[in-house]
mmCIF file of C-alpha atoms in Angstrom:
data_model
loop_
_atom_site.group_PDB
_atom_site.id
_atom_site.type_symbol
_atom_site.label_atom_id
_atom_site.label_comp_id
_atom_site.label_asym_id
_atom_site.label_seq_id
_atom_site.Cartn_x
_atom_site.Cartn_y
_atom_site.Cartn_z
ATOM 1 C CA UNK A 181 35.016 -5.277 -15.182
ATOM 2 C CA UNK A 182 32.581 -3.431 -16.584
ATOM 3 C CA UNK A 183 32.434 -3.011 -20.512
ATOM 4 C CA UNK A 184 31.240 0.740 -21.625
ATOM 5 C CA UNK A 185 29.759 0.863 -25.229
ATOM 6 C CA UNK A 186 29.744 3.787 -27.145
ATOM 7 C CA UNK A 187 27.225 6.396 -25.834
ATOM 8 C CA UNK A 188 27.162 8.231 -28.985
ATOM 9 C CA UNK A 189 25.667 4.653 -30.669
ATOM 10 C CA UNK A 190 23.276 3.946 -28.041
ATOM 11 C CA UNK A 191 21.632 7.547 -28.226
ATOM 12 C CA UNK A 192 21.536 6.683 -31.966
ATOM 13 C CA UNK A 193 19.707 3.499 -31.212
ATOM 14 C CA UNK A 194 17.687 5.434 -28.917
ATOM 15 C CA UNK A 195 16.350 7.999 -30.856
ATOM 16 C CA UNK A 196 15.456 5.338 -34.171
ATOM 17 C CA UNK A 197 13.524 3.320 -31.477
ATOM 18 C CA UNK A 198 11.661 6.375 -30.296
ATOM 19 C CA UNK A 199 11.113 8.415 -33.671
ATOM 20 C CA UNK A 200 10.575 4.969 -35.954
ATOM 21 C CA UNK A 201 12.587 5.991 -38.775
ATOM 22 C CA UNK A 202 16.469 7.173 -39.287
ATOM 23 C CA UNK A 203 15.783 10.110 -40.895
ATOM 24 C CA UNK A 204 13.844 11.519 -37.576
ATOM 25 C CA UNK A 205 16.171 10.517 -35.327
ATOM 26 C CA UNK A 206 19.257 12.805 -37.515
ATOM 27 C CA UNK A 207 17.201 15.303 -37.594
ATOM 28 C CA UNK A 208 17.017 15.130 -33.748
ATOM 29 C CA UNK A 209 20.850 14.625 -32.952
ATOM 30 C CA UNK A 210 21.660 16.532 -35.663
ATOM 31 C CA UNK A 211 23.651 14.761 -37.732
ATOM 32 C CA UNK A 212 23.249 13.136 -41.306
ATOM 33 C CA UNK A 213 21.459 9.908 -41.729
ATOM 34 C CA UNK A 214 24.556 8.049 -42.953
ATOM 35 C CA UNK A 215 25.758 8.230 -39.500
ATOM 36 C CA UNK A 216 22.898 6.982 -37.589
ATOM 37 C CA UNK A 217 23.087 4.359 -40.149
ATOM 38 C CA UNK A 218 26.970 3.786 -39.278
ATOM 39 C CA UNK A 219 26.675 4.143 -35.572
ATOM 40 C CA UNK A 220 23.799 0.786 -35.766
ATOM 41 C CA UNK A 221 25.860 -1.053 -37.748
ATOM 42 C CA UNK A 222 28.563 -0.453 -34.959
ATOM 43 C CA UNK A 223 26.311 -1.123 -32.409
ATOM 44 C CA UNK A 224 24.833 -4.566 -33.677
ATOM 45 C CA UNK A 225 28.286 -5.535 -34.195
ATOM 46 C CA UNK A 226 29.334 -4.670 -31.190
ATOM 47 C CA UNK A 227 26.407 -6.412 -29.220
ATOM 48 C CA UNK A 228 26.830 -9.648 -31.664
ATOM 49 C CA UNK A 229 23.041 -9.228 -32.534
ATOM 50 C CA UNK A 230 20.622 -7.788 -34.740
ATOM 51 C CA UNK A 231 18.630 -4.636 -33.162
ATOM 52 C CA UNK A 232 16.615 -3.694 -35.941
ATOM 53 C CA UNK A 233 14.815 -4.967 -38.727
ATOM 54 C CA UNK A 234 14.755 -3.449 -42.012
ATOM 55 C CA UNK A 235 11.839 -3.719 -44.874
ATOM 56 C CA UNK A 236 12.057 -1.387 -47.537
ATOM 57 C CA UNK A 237 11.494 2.478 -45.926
ATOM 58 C CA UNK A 238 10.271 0.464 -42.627
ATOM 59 C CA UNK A 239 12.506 -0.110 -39.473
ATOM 60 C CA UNK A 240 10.830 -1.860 -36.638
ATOM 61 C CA UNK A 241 12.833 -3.398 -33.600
ATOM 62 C CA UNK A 242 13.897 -7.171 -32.566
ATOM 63 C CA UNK A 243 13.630 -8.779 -29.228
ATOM 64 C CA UNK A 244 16.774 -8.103 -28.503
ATOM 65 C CA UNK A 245 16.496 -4.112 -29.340
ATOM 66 C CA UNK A 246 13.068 -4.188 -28.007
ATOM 67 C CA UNK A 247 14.488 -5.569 -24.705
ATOM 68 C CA UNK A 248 17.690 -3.004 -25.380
ATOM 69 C CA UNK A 249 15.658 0.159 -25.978
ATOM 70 C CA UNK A 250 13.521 -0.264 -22.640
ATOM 71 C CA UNK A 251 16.487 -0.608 -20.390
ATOM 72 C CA UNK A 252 18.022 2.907 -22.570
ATOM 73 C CA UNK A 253 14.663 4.936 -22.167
ATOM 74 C CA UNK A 254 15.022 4.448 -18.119
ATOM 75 C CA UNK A 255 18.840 5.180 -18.009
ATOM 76 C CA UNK A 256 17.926 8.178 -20.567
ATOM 77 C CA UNK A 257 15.307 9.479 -18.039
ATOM 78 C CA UNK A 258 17.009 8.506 -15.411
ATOM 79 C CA UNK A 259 20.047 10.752 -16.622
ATOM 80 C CA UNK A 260 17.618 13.518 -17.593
ATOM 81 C CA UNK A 261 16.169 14.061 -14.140
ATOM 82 C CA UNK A 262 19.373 13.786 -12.172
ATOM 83 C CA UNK A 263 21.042 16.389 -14.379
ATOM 84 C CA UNK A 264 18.234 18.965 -13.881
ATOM 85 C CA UNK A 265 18.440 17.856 -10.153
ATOM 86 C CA UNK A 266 22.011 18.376 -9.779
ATOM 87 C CA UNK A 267 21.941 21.658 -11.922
ATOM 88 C CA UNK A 268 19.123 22.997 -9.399
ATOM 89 C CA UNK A 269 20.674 22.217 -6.189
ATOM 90 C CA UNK A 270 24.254 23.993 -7.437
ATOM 91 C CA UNK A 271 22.588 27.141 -7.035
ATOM 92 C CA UNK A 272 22.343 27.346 -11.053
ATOM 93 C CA UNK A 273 18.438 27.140 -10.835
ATOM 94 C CA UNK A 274 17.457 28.303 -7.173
ATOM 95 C CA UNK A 275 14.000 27.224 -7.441
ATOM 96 C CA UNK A 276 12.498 25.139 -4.721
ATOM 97 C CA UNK A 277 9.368 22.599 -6.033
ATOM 98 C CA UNK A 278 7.017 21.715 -3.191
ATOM 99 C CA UNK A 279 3.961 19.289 -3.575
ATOM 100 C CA UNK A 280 1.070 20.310 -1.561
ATOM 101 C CA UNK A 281 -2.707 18.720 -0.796
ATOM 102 C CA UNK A 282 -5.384 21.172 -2.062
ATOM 103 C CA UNK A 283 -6.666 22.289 0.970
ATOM 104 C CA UNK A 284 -3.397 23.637 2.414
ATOM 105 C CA UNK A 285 -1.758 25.211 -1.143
ATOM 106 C CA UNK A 286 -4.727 26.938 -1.874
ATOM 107 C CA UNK A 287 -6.409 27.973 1.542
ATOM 108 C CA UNK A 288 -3.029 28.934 3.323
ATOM 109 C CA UNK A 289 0.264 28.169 1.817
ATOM 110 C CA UNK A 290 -1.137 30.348 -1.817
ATOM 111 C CA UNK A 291 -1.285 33.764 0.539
ATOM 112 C CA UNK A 292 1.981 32.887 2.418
ATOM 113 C CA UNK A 293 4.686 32.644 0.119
ATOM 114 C CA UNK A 294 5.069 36.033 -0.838
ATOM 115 C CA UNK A 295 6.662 37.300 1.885
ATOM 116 C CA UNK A 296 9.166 34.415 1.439
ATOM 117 C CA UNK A 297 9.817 35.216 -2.456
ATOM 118 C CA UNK A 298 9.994 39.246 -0.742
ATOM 119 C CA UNK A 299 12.805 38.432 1.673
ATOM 120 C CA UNK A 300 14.544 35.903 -0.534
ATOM 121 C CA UNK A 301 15.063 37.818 -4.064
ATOM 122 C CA UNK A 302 16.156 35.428 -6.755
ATOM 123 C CA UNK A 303 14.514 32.425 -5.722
ATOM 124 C CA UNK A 304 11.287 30.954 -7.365
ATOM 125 C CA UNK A 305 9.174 28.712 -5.820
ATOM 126 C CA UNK A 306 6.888 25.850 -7.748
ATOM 127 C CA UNK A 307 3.696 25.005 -5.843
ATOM 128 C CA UNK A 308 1.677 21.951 -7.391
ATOM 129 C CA UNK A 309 -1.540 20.889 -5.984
ATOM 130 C CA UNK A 310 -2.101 17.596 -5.560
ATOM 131 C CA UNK A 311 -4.973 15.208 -3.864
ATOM 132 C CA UNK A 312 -4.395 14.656 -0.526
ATOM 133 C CA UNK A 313 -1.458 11.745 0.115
ATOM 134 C CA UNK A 314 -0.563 11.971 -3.984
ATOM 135 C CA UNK A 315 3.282 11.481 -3.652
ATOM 136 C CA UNK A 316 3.691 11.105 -7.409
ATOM 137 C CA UNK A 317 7.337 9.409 -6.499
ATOM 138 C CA UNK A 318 8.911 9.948 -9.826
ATOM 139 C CA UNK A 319 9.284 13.608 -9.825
ATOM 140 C CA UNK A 320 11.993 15.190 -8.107
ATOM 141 C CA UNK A 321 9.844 18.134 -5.558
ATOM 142 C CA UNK A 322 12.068 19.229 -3.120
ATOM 143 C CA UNK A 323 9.076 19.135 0.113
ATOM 144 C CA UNK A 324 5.756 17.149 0.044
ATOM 145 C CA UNK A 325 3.050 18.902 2.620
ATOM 146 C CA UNK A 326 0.159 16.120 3.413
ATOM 147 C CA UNK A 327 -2.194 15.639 6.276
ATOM 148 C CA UNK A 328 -2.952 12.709 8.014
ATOM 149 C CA UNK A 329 -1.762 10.713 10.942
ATOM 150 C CA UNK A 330 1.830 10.843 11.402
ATOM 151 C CA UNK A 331 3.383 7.775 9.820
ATOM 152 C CA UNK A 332 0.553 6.391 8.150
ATOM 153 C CA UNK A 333 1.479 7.833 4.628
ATOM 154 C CA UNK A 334 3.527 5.023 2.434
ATOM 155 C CA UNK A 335 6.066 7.735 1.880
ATOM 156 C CA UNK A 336 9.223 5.263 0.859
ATOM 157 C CA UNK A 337 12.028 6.436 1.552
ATOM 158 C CA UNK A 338 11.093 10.032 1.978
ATOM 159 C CA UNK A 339 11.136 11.425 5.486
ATOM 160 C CA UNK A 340 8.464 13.018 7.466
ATOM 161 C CA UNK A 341 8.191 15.452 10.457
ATOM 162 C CA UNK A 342 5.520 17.247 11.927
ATOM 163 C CA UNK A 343 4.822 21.109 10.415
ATOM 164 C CA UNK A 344 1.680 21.508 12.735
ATOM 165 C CA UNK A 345 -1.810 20.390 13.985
ATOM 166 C CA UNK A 346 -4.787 22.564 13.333
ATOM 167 C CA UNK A 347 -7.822 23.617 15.626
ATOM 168 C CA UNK A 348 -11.128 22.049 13.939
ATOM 169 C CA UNK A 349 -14.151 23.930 14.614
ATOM 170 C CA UNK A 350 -17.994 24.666 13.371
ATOM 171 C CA UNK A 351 -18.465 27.981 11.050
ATOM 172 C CA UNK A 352 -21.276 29.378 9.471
ATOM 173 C CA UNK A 353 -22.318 32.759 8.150
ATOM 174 C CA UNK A 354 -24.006 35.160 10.860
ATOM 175 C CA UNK A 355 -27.337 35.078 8.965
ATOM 176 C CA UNK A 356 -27.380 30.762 9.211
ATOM 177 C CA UNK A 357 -26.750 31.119 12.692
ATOM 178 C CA UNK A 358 -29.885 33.512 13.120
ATOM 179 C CA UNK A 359 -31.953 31.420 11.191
ATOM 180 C CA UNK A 360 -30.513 27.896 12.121
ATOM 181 C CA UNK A 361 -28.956 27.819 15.395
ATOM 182 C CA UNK A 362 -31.317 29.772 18.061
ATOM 183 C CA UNK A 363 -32.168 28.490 21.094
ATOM 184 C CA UNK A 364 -34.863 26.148 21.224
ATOM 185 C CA UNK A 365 -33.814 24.405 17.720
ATOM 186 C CA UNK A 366 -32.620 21.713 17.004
ATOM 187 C CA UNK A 367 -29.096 21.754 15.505
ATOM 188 C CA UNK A 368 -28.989 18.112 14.130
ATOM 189 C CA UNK A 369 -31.967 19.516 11.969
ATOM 190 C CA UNK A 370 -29.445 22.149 10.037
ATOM 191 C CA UNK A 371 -27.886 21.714 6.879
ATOM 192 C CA UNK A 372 -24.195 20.248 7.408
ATOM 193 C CA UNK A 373 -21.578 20.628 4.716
ATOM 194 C CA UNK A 374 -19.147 17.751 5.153
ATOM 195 C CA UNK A 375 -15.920 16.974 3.438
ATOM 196 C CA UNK A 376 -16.175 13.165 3.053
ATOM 197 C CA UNK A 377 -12.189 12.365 3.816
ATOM 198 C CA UNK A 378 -11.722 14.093 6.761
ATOM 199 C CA UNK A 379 -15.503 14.687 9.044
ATOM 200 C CA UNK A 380 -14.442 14.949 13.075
ATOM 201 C CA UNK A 381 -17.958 16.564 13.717
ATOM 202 C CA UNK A 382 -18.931 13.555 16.642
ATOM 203 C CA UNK A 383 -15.651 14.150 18.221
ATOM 204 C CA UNK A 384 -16.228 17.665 18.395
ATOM 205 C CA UNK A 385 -19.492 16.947 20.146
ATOM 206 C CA UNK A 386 -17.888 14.677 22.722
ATOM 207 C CA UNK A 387 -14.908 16.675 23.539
ATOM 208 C CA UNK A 388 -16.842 20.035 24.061
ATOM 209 C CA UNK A 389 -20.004 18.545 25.589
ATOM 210 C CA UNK A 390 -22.502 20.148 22.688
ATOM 211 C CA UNK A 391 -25.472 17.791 22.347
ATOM 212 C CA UNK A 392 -26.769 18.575 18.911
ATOM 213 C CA UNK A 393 -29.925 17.031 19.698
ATOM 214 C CA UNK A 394 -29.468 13.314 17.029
ATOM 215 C CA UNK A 395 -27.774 12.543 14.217
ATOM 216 C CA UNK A 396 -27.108 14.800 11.151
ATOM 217 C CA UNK A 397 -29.886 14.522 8.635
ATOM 218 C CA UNK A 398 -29.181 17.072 6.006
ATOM 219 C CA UNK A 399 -25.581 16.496 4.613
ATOM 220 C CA UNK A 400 -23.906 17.429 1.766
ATOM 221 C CA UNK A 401 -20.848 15.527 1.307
ATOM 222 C CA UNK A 402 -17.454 16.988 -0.340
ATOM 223 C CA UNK A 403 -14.203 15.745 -1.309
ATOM 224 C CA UNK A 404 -12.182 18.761 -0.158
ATOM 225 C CA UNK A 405 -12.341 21.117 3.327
ATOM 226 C CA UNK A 406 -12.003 24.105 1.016
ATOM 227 C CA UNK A 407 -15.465 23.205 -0.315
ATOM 228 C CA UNK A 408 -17.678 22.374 2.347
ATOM 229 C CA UNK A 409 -15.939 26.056 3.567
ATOM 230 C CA UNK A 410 -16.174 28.190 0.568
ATOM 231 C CA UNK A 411 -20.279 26.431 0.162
ATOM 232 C CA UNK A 412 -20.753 27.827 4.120
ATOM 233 C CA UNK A 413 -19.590 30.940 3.172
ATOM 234 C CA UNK A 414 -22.980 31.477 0.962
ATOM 235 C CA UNK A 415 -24.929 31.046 4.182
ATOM 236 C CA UNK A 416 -26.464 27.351 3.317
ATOM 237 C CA UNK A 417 -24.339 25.503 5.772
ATOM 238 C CA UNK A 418 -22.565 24.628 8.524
ATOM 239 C CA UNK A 419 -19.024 23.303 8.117
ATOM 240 C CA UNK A 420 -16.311 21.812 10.214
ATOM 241 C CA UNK A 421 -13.546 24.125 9.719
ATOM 242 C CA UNK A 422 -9.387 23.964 9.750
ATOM 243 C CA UNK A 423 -7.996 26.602 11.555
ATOM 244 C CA UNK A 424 -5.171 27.261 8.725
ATOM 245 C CA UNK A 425 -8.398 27.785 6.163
ATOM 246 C CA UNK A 426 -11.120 29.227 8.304
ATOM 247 C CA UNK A 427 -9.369 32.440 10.207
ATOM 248 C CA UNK A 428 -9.246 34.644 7.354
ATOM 249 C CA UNK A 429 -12.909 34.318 7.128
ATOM 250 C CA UNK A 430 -13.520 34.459 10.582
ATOM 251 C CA UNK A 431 -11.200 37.725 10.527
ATOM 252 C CA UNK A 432 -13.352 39.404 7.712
ATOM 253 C CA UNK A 433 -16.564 38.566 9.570
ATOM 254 C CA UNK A 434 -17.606 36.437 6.796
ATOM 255 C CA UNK A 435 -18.118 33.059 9.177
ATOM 256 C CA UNK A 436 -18.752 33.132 12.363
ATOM 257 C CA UNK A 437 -17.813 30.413 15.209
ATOM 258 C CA UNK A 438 -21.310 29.891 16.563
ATOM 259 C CA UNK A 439 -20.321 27.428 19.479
ATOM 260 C CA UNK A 440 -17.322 28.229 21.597
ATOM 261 C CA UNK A 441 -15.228 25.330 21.113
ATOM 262 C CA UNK A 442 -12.046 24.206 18.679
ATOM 263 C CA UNK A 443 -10.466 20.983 19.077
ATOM 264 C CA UNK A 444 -6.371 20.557 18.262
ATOM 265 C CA UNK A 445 -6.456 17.780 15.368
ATOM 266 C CA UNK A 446 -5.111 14.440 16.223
ATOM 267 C CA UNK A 447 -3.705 14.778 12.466
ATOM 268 C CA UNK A 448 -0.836 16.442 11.380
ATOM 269 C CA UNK A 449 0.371 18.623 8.432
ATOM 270 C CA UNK A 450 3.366 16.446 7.929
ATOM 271 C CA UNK A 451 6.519 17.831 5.554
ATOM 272 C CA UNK A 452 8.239 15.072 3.577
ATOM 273 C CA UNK A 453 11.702 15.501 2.088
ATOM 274 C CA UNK A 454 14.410 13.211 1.284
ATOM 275 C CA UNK A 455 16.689 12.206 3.976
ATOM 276 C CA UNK A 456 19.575 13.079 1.216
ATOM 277 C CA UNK A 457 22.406 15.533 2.781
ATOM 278 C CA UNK A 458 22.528 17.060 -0.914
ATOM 279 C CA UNK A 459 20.229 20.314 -0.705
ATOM 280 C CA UNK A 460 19.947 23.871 -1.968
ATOM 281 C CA UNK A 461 20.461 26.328 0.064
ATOM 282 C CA UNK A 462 16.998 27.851 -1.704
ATOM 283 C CA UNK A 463 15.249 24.538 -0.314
ATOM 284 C CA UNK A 464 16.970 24.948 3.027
ATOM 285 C CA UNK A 465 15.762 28.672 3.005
ATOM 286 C CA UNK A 466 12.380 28.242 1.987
ATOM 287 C CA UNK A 467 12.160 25.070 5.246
ATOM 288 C CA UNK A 468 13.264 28.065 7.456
ATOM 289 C CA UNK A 469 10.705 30.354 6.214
ATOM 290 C CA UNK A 470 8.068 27.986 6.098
ATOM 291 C CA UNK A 471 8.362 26.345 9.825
ATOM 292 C CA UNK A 472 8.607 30.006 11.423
ATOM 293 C CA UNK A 473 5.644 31.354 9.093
ATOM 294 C CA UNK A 474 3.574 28.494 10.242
ATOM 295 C CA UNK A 475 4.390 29.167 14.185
ATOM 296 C CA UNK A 476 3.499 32.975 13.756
ATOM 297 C CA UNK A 477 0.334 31.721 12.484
ATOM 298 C CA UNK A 478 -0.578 29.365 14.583
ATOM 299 C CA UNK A 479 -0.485 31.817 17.192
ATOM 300 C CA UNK A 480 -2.127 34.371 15.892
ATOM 301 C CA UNK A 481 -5.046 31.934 15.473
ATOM 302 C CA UNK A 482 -4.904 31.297 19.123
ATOM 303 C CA UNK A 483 -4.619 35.307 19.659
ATOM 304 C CA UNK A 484 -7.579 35.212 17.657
ATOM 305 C CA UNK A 485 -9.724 32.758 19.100
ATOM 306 C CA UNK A 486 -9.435 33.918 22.537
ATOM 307 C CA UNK A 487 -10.267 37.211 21.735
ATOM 308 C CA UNK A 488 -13.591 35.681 20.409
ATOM 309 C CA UNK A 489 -14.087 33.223 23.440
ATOM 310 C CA UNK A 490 -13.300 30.495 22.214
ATOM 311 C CA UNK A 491 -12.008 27.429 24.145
ATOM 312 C CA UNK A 492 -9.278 25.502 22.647
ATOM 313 C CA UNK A 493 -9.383 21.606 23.638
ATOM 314 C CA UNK A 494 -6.704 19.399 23.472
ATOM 315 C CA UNK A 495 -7.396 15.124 23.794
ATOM 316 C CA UNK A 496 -4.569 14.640 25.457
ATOM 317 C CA UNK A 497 -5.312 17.004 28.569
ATOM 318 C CA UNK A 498 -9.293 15.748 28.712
#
């Protein structure tokens, strides 16, 4: 049967461990420092061991508290972040806290959500941005958005389904296509802006039948989509482009698709959530939202791209 010791004497223990003297920790629990001092004594006696050591003014801890205090910090935090957990999902807090890579919070999901926080008055939403595949496991984030191919994310025990596939495709500015991309040159010879995780530029090539005339030779390598596309936009590139990050430019006229092909992504932007049953109606609203804003989208980008003549492949039908 399980023995419960007195939680008011291990939060006492607690707080000497963490603060290093009595006097901090009453000042933190508020109480006097006679009763931290009473609620050790109790403690040690109850445990049938010393927890602290005691020279002069100094307090430092034994094994045995050392070994005691670790296992109290986890239960402590562990406590802390279930209670705000529970608190949130009761409709007390109706925030929702989504983790997203950088290239999807900040070039699509940033001038979404409005609309959402518009229709659904009372409800906050928390985006963080996060490197790509970043699940930072000991937070408590109610979705996790990530690209990649589907399943190859060590997620633990977090479940993932597919929010969409996106249309890759070259962009430029109109006045690097004049100078650039004429007939008669040679393409391979352009400037390239590349992000370095994610570069599908030879598969674009094979799929549409575009001979660029060799390999790349002047490349300048990024670590995010958004900046190989924000760089184009100054007119000193050409980029591979996401659809879900590109169209707005394309819309304004400030990149232009010079070739007449996209290619559907063999990668996914995948949502992860806990397979829990417990969840807020704000995080239940917000998956709603999100899944039906992402379908309107996607076809407007196909509106969009035919209107321009541009051909949409898809592997699986070559």
């Amino acid at each position: 049967m399980r023995k419960w010791r007195s939680l008011t004497a291990l939060r006492a223990c607690d707080a000497v461990a963490r603060t290093g003297s009595v006097s901090a920790a009453a000042t933190e629990l508020h109480v006097t420092r006679p009763a931290i001092s009473k609620q050790l004594a109790l403690l040690e006696q109850d445990l049938g061991c010393a927890l602290f050591e005691r020279t002069g003014n100094r307090i430092r801890l034994t094994d045995a508290g050392q070994e005691l205090c670790h296992g109290l910090k986890q239960a402590f935090d562990l406590i802390s972040s279930t209670t705000e957990s529970v608190v949130r999902r009761s409709g007390q807090g109706q925030r929702v806290r989504v983790l997203v890579c950088r290239d999807f919070a900040s070039g699509w999901l940033a001038g979404q959500v409005g609309s959402f926080l518009v229709a659904n008055p009372g409800i906050s939403v928390e985006i963080t941005a996060e490197k790509n595949g970043s699940f930072r496991h000991d937070e408590d984030f109610d979705f996790r958005i990530f690209y990649g191919m589907h399943g190859e994310h060590p997620s633990g025990l977090l479940m993932e389904s597919e929010l969409c596939r996106w249309i890759d495709m070259p962009v430029c500015t109109q006045g690097f296509a004049d100078r650039f991309l004429q007939p008669g040159q040679c393409v391979a010879q352009a400037p390239y802006f590349i992000d370095n995780n994610y570069d599908v530029w030879e598969e674009w090539c094979a799929y549409s039948g575009f001979d660029p005339g060799g390999a790349r030779l002047h490349r300048t390598l990024f670590n995010e989509t958004t900046l190989s596309i924000s760089v184009a936009t100054s007119g000193g590139g050409l980029a591979m482009g996401d659809s879900f990050l590109t169209l707005p430019l394309i819309r304004l006229g400030e990149l232009i698709v010079p070739f007449d092909a996209g290619l559907i992504s063999t990668q996914t932007y995948s949502l992860f959530s806990s397979p829990s049953s417990v969840r807020s109606k704000a995080a239940n609203r917000f998956e709603h939202w999100l899944r039906a804003a992402v379908a309107s989208y996607q076809s407007t980008v196909l509106e969009q791209l035919a209107l321009r003549g541009i051909r949409v492949l898809d592997r699986s039908a070559a």
